[in-house]
PDB file of C-alpha atoms in Angstrom:
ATOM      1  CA  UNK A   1     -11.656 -58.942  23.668  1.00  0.00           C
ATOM      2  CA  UNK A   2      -8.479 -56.666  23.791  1.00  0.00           C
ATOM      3  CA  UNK A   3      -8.435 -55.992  19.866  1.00  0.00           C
ATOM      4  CA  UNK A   4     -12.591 -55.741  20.215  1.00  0.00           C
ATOM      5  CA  UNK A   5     -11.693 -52.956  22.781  1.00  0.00           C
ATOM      6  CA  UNK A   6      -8.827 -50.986  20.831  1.00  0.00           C
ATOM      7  CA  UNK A   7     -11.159 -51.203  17.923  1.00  0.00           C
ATOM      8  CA  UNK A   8     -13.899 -49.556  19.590  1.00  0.00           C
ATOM      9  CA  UNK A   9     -12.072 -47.288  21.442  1.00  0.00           C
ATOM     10  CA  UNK A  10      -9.971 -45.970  18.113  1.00  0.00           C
ATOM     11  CA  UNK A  11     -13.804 -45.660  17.013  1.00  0.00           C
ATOM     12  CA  UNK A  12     -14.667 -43.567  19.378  1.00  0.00           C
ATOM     13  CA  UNK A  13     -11.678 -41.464  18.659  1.00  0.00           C
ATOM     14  CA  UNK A  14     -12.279 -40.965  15.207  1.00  0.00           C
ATOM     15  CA  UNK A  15     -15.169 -40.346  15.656  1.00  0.00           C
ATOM     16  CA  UNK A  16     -14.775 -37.676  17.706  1.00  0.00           C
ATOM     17  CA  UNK A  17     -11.848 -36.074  15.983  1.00  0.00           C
ATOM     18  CA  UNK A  18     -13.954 -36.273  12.702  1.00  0.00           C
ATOM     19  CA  UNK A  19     -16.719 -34.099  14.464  1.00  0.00           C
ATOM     20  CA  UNK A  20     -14.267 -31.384  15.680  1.00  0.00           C
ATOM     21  CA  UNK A  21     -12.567 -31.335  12.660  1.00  0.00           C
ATOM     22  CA  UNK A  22     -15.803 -31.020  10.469  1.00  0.00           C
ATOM     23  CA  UNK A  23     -16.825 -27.991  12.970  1.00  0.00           C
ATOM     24  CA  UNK A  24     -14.106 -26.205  13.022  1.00  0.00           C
ATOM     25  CA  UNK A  25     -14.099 -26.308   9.068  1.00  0.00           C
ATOM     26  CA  UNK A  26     -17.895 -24.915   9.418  1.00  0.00           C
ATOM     27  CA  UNK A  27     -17.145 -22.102  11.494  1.00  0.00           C
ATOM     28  CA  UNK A  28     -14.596 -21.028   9.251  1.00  0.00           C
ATOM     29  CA  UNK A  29     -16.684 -21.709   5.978  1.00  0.00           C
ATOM     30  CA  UNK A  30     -20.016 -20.667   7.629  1.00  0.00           C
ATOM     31  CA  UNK A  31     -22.159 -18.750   5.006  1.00  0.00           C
ATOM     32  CA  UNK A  32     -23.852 -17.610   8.256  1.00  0.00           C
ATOM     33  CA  UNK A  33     -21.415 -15.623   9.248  1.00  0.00           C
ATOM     34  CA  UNK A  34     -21.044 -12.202   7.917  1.00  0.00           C
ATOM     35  CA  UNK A  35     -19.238 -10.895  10.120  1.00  0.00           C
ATOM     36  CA  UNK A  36     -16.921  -8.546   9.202  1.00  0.00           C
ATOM     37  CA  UNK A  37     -12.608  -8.960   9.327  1.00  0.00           C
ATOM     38  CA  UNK A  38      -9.777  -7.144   9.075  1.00  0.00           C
ATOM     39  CA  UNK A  39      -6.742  -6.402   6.206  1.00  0.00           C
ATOM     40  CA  UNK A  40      -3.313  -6.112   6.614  1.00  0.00           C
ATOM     41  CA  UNK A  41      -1.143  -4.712   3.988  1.00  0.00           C
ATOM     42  CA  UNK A  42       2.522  -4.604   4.273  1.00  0.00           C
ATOM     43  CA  UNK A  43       4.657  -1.701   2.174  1.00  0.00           C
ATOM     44  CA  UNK A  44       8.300  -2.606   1.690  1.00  0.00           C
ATOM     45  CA  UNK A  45       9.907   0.054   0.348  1.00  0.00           C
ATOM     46  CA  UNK A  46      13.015  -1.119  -1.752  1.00  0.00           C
ATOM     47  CA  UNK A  47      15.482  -1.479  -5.466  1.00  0.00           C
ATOM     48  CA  UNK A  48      14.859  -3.557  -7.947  1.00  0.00           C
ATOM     49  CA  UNK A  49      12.377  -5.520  -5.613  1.00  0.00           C
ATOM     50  CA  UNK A  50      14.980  -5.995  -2.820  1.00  0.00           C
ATOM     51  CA  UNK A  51      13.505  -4.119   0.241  1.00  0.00           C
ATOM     52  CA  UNK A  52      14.501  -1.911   3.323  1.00  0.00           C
ATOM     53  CA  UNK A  53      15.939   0.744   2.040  1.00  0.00           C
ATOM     54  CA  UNK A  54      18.332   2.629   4.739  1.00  0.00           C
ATOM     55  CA  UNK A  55      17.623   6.346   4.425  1.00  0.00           C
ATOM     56  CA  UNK A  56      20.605   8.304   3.940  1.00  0.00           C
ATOM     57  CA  UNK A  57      22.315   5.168   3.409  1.00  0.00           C
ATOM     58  CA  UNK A  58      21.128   2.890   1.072  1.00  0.00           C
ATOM     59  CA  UNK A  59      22.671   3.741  -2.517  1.00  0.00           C
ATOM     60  CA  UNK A  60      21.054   2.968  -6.273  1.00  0.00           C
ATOM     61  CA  UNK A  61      22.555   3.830  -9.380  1.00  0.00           C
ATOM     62  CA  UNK A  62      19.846   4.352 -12.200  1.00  0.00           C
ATOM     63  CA  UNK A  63      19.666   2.984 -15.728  1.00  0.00           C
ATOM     64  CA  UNK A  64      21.669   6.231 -16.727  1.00  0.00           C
ATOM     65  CA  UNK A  65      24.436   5.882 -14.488  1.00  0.00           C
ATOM     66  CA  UNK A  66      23.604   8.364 -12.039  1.00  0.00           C
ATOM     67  CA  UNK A  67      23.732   7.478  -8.324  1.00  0.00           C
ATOM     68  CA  UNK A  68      21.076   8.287  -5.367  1.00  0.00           C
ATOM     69  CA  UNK A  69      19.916   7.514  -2.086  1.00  0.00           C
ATOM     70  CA  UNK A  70      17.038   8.773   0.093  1.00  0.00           C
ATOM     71  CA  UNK A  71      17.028  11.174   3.417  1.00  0.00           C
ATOM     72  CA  UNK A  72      13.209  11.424   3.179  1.00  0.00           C
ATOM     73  CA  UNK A  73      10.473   8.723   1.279  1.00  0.00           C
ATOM     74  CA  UNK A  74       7.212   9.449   1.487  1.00  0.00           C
ATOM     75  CA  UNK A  75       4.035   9.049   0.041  1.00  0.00           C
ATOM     76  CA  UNK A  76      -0.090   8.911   0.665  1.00  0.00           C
ATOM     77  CA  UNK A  77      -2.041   5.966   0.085  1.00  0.00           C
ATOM     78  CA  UNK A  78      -6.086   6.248  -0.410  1.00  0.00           C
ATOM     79  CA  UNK A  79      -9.119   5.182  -1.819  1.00  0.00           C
ATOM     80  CA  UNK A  80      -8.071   1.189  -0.692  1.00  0.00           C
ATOM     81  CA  UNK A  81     -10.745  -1.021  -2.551  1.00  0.00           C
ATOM     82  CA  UNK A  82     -10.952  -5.107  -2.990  1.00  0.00           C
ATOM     83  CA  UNK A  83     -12.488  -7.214  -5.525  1.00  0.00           C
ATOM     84  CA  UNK A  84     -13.562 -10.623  -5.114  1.00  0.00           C
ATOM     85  CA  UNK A  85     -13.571 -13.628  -6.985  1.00  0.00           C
ATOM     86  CA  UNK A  86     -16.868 -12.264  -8.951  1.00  0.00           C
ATOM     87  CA  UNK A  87     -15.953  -9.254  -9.520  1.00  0.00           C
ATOM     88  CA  UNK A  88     -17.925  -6.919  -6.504  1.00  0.00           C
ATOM     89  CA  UNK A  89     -15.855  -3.960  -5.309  1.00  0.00           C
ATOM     90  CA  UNK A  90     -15.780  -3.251  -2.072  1.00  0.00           C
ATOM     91  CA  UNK A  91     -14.363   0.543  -1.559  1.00  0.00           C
ATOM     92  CA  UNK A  92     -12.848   1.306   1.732  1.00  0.00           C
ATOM     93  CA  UNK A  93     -13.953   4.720   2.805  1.00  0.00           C
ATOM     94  CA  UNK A  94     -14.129   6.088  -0.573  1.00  0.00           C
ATOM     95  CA  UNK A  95     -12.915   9.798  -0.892  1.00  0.00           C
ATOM     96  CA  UNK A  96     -12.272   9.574   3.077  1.00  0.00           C
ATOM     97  CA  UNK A  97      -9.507  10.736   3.772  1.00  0.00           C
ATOM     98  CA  UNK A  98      -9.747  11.077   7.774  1.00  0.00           C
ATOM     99  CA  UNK A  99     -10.746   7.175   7.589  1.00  0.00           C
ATOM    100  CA  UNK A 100      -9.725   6.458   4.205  1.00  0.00           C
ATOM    101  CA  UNK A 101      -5.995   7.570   3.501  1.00  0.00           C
ATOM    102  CA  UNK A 102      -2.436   6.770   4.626  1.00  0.00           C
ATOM    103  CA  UNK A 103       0.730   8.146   4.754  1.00  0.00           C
ATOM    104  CA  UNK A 104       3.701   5.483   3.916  1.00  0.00           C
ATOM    105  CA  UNK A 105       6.872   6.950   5.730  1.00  0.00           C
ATOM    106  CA  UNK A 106       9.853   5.201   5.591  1.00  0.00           C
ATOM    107  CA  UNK A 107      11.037   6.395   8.317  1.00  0.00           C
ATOM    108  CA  UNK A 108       8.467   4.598  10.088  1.00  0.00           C
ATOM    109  CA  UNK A 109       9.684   1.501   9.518  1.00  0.00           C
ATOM    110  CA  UNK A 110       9.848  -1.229  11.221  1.00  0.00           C
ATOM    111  CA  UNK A 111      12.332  -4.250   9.938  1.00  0.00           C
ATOM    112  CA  UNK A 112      11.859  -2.341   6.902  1.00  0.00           C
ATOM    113  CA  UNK A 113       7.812  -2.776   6.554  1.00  0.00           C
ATOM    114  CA  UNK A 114       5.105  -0.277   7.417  1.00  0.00           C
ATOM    115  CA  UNK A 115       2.250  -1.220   8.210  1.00  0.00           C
ATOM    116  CA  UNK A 116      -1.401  -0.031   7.449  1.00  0.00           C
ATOM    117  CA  UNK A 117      -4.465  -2.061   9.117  1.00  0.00           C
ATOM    118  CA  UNK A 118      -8.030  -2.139   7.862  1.00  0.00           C
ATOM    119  CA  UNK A 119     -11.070  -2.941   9.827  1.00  0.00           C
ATOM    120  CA  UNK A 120     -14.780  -3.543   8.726  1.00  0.00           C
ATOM    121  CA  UNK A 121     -13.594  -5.314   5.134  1.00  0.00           C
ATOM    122  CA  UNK A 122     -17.142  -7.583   4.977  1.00  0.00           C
ATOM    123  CA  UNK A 123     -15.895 -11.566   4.852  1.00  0.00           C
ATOM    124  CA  UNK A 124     -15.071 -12.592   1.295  1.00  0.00           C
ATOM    125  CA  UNK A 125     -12.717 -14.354  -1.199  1.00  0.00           C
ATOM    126  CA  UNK A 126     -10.326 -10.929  -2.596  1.00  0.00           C
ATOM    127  CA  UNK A 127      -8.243 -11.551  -5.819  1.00  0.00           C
ATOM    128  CA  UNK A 128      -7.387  -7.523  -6.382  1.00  0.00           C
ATOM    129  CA  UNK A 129      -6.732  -4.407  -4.764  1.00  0.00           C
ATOM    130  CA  UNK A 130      -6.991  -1.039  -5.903  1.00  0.00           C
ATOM    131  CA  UNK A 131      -5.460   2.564  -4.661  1.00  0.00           C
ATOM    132  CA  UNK A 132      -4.848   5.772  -5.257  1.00  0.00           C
ATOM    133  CA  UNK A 133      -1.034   7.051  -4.955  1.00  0.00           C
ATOM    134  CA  UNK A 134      -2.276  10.719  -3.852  1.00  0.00           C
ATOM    135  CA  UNK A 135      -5.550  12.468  -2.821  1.00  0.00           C
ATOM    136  CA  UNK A 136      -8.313  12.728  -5.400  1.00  0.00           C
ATOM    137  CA  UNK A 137      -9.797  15.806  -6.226  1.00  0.00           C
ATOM    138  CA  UNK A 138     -13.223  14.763  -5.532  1.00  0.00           C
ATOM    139  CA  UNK A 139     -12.003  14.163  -1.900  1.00  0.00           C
ATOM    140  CA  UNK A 140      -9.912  17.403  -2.085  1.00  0.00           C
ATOM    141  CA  UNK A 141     -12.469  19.675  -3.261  1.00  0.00           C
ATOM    142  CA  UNK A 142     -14.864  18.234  -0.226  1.00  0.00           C
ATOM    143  CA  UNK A 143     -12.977  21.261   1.551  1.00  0.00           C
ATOM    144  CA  UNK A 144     -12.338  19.991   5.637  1.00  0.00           C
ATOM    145  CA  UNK A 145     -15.564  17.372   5.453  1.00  0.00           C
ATOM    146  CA  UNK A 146     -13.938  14.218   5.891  1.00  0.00           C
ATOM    147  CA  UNK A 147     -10.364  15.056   5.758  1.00  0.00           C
ATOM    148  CA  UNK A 148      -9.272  17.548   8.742  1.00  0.00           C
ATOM    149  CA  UNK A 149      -7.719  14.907  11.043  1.00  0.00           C
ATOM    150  CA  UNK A 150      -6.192  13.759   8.081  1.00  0.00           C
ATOM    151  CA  UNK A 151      -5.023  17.245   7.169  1.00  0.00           C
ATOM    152  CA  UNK A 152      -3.312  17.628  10.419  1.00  0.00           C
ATOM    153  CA  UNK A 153      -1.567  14.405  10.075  1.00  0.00           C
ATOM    154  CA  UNK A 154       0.236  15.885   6.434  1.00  0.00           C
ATOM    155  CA  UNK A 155       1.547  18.686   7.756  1.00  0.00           C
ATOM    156  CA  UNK A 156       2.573  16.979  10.459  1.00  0.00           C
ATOM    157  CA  UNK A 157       4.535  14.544   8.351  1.00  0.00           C
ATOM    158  CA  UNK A 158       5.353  17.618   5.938  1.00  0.00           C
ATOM    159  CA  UNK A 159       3.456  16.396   3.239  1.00  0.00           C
ATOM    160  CA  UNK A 160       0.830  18.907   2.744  1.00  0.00           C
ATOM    161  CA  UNK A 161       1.377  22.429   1.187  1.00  0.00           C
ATOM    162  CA  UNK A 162      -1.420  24.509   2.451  1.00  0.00           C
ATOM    163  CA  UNK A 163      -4.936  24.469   3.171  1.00  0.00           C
ATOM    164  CA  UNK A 164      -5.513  26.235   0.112  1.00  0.00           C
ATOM    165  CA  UNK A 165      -3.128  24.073  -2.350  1.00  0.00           C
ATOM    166  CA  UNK A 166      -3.704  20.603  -1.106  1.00  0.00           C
ATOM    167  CA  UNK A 167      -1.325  18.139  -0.596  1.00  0.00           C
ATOM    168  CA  UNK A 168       2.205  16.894  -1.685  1.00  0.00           C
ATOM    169  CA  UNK A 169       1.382  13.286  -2.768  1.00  0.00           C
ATOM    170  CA  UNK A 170       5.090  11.878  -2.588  1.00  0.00           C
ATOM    171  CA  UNK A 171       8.368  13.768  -1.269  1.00  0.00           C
ATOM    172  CA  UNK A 172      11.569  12.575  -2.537  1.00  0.00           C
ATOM    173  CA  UNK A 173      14.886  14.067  -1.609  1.00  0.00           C
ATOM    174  CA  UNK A 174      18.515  13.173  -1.106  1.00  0.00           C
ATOM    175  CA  UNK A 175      21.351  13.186  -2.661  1.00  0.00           C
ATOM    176  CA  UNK A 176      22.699  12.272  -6.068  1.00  0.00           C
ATOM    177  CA  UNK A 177      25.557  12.468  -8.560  1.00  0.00           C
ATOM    178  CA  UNK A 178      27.416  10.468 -11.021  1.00  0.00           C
ATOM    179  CA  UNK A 179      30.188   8.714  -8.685  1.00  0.00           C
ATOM    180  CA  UNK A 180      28.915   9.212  -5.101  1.00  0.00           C
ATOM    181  CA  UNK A 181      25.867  11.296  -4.194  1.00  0.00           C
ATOM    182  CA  UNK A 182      27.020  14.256  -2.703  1.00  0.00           C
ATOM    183  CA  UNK A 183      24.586  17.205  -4.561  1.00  0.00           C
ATOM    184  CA  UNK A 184      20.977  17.704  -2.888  1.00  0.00           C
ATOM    185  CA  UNK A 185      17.859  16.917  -4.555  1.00  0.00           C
ATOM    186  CA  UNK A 186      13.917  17.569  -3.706  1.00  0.00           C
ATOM    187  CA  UNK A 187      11.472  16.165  -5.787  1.00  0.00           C
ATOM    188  CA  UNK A 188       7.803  16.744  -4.379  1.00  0.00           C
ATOM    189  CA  UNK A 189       5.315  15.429  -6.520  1.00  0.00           C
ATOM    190  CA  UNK A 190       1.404  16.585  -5.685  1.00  0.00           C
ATOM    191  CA  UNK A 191      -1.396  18.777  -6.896  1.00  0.00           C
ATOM    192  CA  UNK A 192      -2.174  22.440  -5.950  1.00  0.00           C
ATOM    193  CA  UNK A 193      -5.868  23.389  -6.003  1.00  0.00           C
ATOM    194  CA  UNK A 194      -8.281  22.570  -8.241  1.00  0.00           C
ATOM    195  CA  UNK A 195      -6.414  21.140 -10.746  1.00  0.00           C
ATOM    196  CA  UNK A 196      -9.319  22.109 -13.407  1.00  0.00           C
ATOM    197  CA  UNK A 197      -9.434  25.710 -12.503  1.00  0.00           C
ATOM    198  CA  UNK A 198      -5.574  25.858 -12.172  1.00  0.00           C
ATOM    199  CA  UNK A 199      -5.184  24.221 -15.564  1.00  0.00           C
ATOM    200  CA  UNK A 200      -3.018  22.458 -14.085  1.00  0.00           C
ATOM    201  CA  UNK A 201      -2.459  18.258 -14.740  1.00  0.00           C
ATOM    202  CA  UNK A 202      -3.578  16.015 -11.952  1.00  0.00           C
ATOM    203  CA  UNK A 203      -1.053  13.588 -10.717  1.00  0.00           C
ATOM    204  CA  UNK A 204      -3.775  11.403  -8.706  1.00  0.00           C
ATOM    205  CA  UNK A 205      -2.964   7.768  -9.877  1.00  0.00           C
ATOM    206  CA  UNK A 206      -5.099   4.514  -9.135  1.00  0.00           C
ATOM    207  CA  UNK A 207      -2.970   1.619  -8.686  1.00  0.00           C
ATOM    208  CA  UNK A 208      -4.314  -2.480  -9.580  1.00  0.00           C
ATOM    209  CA  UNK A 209      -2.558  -5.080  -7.905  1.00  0.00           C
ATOM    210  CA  UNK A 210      -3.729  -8.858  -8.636  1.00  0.00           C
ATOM    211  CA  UNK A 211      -2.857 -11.105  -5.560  1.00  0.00           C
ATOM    212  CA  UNK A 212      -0.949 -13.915  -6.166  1.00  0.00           C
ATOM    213  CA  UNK A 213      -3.524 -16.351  -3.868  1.00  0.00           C
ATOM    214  CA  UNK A 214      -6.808 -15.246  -2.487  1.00  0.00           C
ATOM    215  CA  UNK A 215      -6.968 -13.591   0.319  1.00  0.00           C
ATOM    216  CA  UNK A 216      -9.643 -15.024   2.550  1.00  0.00           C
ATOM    217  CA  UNK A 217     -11.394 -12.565   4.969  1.00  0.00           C
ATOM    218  CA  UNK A 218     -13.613 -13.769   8.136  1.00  0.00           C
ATOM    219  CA  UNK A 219     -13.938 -12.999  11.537  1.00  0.00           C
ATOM    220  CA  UNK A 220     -11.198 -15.417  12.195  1.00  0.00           C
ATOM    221  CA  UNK A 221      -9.007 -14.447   9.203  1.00  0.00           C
ATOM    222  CA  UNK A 222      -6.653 -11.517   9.133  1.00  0.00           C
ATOM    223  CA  UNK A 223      -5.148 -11.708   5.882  1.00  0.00           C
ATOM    224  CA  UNK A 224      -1.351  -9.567   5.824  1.00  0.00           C
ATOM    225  CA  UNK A 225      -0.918  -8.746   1.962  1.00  0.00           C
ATOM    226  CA  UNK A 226       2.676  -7.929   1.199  1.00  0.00           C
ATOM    227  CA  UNK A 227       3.487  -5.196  -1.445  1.00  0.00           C
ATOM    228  CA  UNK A 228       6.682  -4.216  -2.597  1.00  0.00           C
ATOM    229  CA  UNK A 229       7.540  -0.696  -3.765  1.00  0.00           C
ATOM    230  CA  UNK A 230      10.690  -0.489  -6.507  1.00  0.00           C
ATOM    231  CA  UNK A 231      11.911   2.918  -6.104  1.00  0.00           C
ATOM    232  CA  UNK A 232      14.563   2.165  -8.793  1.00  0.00           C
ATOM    233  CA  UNK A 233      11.465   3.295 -11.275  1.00  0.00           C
ATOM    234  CA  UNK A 234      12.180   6.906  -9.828  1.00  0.00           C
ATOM    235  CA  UNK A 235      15.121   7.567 -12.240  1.00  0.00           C
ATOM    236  CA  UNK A 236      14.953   3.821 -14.403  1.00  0.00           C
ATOM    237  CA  UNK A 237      11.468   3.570 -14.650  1.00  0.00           C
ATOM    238  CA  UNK A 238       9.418   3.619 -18.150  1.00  0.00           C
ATOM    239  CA  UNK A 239      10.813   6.884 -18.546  1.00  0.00           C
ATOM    240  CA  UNK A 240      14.325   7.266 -18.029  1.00  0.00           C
ATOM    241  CA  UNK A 241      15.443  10.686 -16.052  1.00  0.00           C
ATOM    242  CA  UNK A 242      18.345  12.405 -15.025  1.00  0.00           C
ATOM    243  CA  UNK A 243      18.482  14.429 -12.039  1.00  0.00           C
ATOM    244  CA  UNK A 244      20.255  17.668 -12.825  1.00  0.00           C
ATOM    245  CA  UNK A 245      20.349  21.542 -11.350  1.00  0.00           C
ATOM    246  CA  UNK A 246      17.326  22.179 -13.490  1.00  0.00           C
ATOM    247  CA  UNK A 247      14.683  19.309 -12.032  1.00  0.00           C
ATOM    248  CA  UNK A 248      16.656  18.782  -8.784  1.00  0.00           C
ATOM    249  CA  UNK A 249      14.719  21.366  -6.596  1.00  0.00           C
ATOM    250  CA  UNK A 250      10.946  20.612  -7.545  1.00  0.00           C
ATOM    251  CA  UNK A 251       7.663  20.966  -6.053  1.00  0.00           C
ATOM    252  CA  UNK A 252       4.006  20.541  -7.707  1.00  0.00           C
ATOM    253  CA  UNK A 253       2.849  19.104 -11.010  1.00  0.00           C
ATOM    254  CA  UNK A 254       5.424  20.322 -13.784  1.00  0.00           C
ATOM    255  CA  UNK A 255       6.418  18.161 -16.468  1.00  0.00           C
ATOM    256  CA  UNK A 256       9.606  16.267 -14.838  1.00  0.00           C
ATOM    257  CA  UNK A 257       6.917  15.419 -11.483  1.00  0.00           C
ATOM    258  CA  UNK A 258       4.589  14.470 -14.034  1.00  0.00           C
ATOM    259  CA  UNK A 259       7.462  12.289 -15.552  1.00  0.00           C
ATOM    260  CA  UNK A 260       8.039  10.793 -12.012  1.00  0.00           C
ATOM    261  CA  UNK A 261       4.411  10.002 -11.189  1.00  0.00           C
ATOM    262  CA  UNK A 262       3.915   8.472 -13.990  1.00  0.00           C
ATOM    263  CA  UNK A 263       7.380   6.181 -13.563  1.00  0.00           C
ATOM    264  CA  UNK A 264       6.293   5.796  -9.806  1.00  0.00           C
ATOM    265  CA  UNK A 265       2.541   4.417 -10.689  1.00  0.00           C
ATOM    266  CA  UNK A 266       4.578   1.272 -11.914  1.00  0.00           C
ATOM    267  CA  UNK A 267       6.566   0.333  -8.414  1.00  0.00           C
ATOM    268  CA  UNK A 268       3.746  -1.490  -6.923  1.00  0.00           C
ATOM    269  CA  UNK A 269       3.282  -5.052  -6.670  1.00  0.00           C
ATOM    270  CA  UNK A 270       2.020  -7.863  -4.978  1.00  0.00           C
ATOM    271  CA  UNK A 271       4.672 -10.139  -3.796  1.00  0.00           C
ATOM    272  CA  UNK A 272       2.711 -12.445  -1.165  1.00  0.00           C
ATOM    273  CA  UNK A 273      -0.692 -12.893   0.833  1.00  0.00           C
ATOM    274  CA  UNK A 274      -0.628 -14.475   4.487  1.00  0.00           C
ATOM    275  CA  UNK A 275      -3.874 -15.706   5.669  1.00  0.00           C
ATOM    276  CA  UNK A 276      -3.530 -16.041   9.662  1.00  0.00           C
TER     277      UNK A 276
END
């Protein structure tokens, strides 16, 4: 009788646990559910893929042999968009700036990590993500629809030039020489006015990132995706460069900033995906 009892008993349990366990997995795989989640993505701003970078402290030497550090490292994120497993694009306030773009401050960190949180991303299965490094001119040449809270926020964070010449799209400067930066430098990298009118080239970039696992969105589901930024490509990046008196005081869209964009469009990647 006492083994017919534990029998049923553990049946009963089973049971039971079997049923929870098999709803809880259907609320979290419900096809029902369309509700929409949220995105977390993580900058670490670092060299050679090792992160927190101490402004005014933290010290690189490039593949030249020149050393650097960093008083001030900023630059705008925008145009965020995902792709699923099949392919569909989702685009995150597309040419938005006011909802759409963010500025990634170092300064702003927080155990070396800033942080930029999405809402309204519909539930899905996300294998990519896509940004722009900059403002685009389509959302530029909107004039103040869509972008004058934003607006406000770069020249509050000194990364704007003026309402008429748009905005500065990253803003390097420090210090820098051969055996210990001691010699100032200012590289701000960013388009001024219509770039087409202006003849001027256009240093909006769109980054791809693949994610190393999916990251699964529901209403339950906050995935945090982790991307580390390798400012080493500054100075060592496809393009060697060498700061000297004639580059080290820059603003706008010559060739040298173009030369830096194009080394900075190749910092990004994805080093991890947390799905809490």
């Amino acid at each position: 009788m006492k083994i017919y009892k534990f029998l049923s008993l553990f049946f009963i349990f089973f049971t039971v646990f079997s049923f929870v366990s098999c709803e809880t997995s259907r609320d979290d795989d419900n096809p029902q559910d369309t509700a929409p989640g949220k995105l977390q993505i993580k900058f670490e701003n670092g060299f050679n893929n090792v992160g927190d970078i101490v402004l005014n402290q933290t010290v690189q030497t490039s593949s030249n042999g020149q050393k650097h550090n960093f008083s001030a490292l900023k630059y705008i994120i925008s145009n965020i968009s995902l792709i699923d497993e099949n392919g569909n694009e989702f685009k995150y306030n597309e040419n938005n700036p006011d909802k759409g773009a963010f500025i990634v401050d170092q300064a702003d960190a927080v155990a070396g990590i800033i942080y930029l949180n999405l809402d309204g991303i519909p539930k899905n299965n996300y294998k990519t993500i896509k940004f722009g490094l900059g403002i685009s001119q389509k959302a530029y040449l909107l004039g103040q629809d869509g972008q004058a809270e934003f607006w406000t926020k770069a020249k509050q964070k000194g990364m704007s030039w003026s309402w008429a010449a748009g905005y500065v799209f990253v803003k390097l400067e420090g210090k820098y020489a051969t055996d210990a930066p001691y010699k100032e430098f200012m590289n701000h990298t960013g388009n001024m006015g219509n770039t087409t009118e202006n003849n001027t080239p256009d240093l909006y970039r769109e980054i791809t990132l693949n994610f190393p696992t999916t990251a699964r969105v529901t209403g339950k589901i906050r995935p945090s995706v982790h991307i580390l930024a390798d400012l080493n490509q500054f100075l060592s990046g496809n393009k060697p460069l060498t700061l000297t008196t004639a580059n080290d005081m820059l603003m706008g869209s010559n060739q040298h900033l173009v030369d830096v964009t194009n080394n900075l469009t190749m910092m990004f990647k994805v080093d991890h995906v947390h799905n809490d």
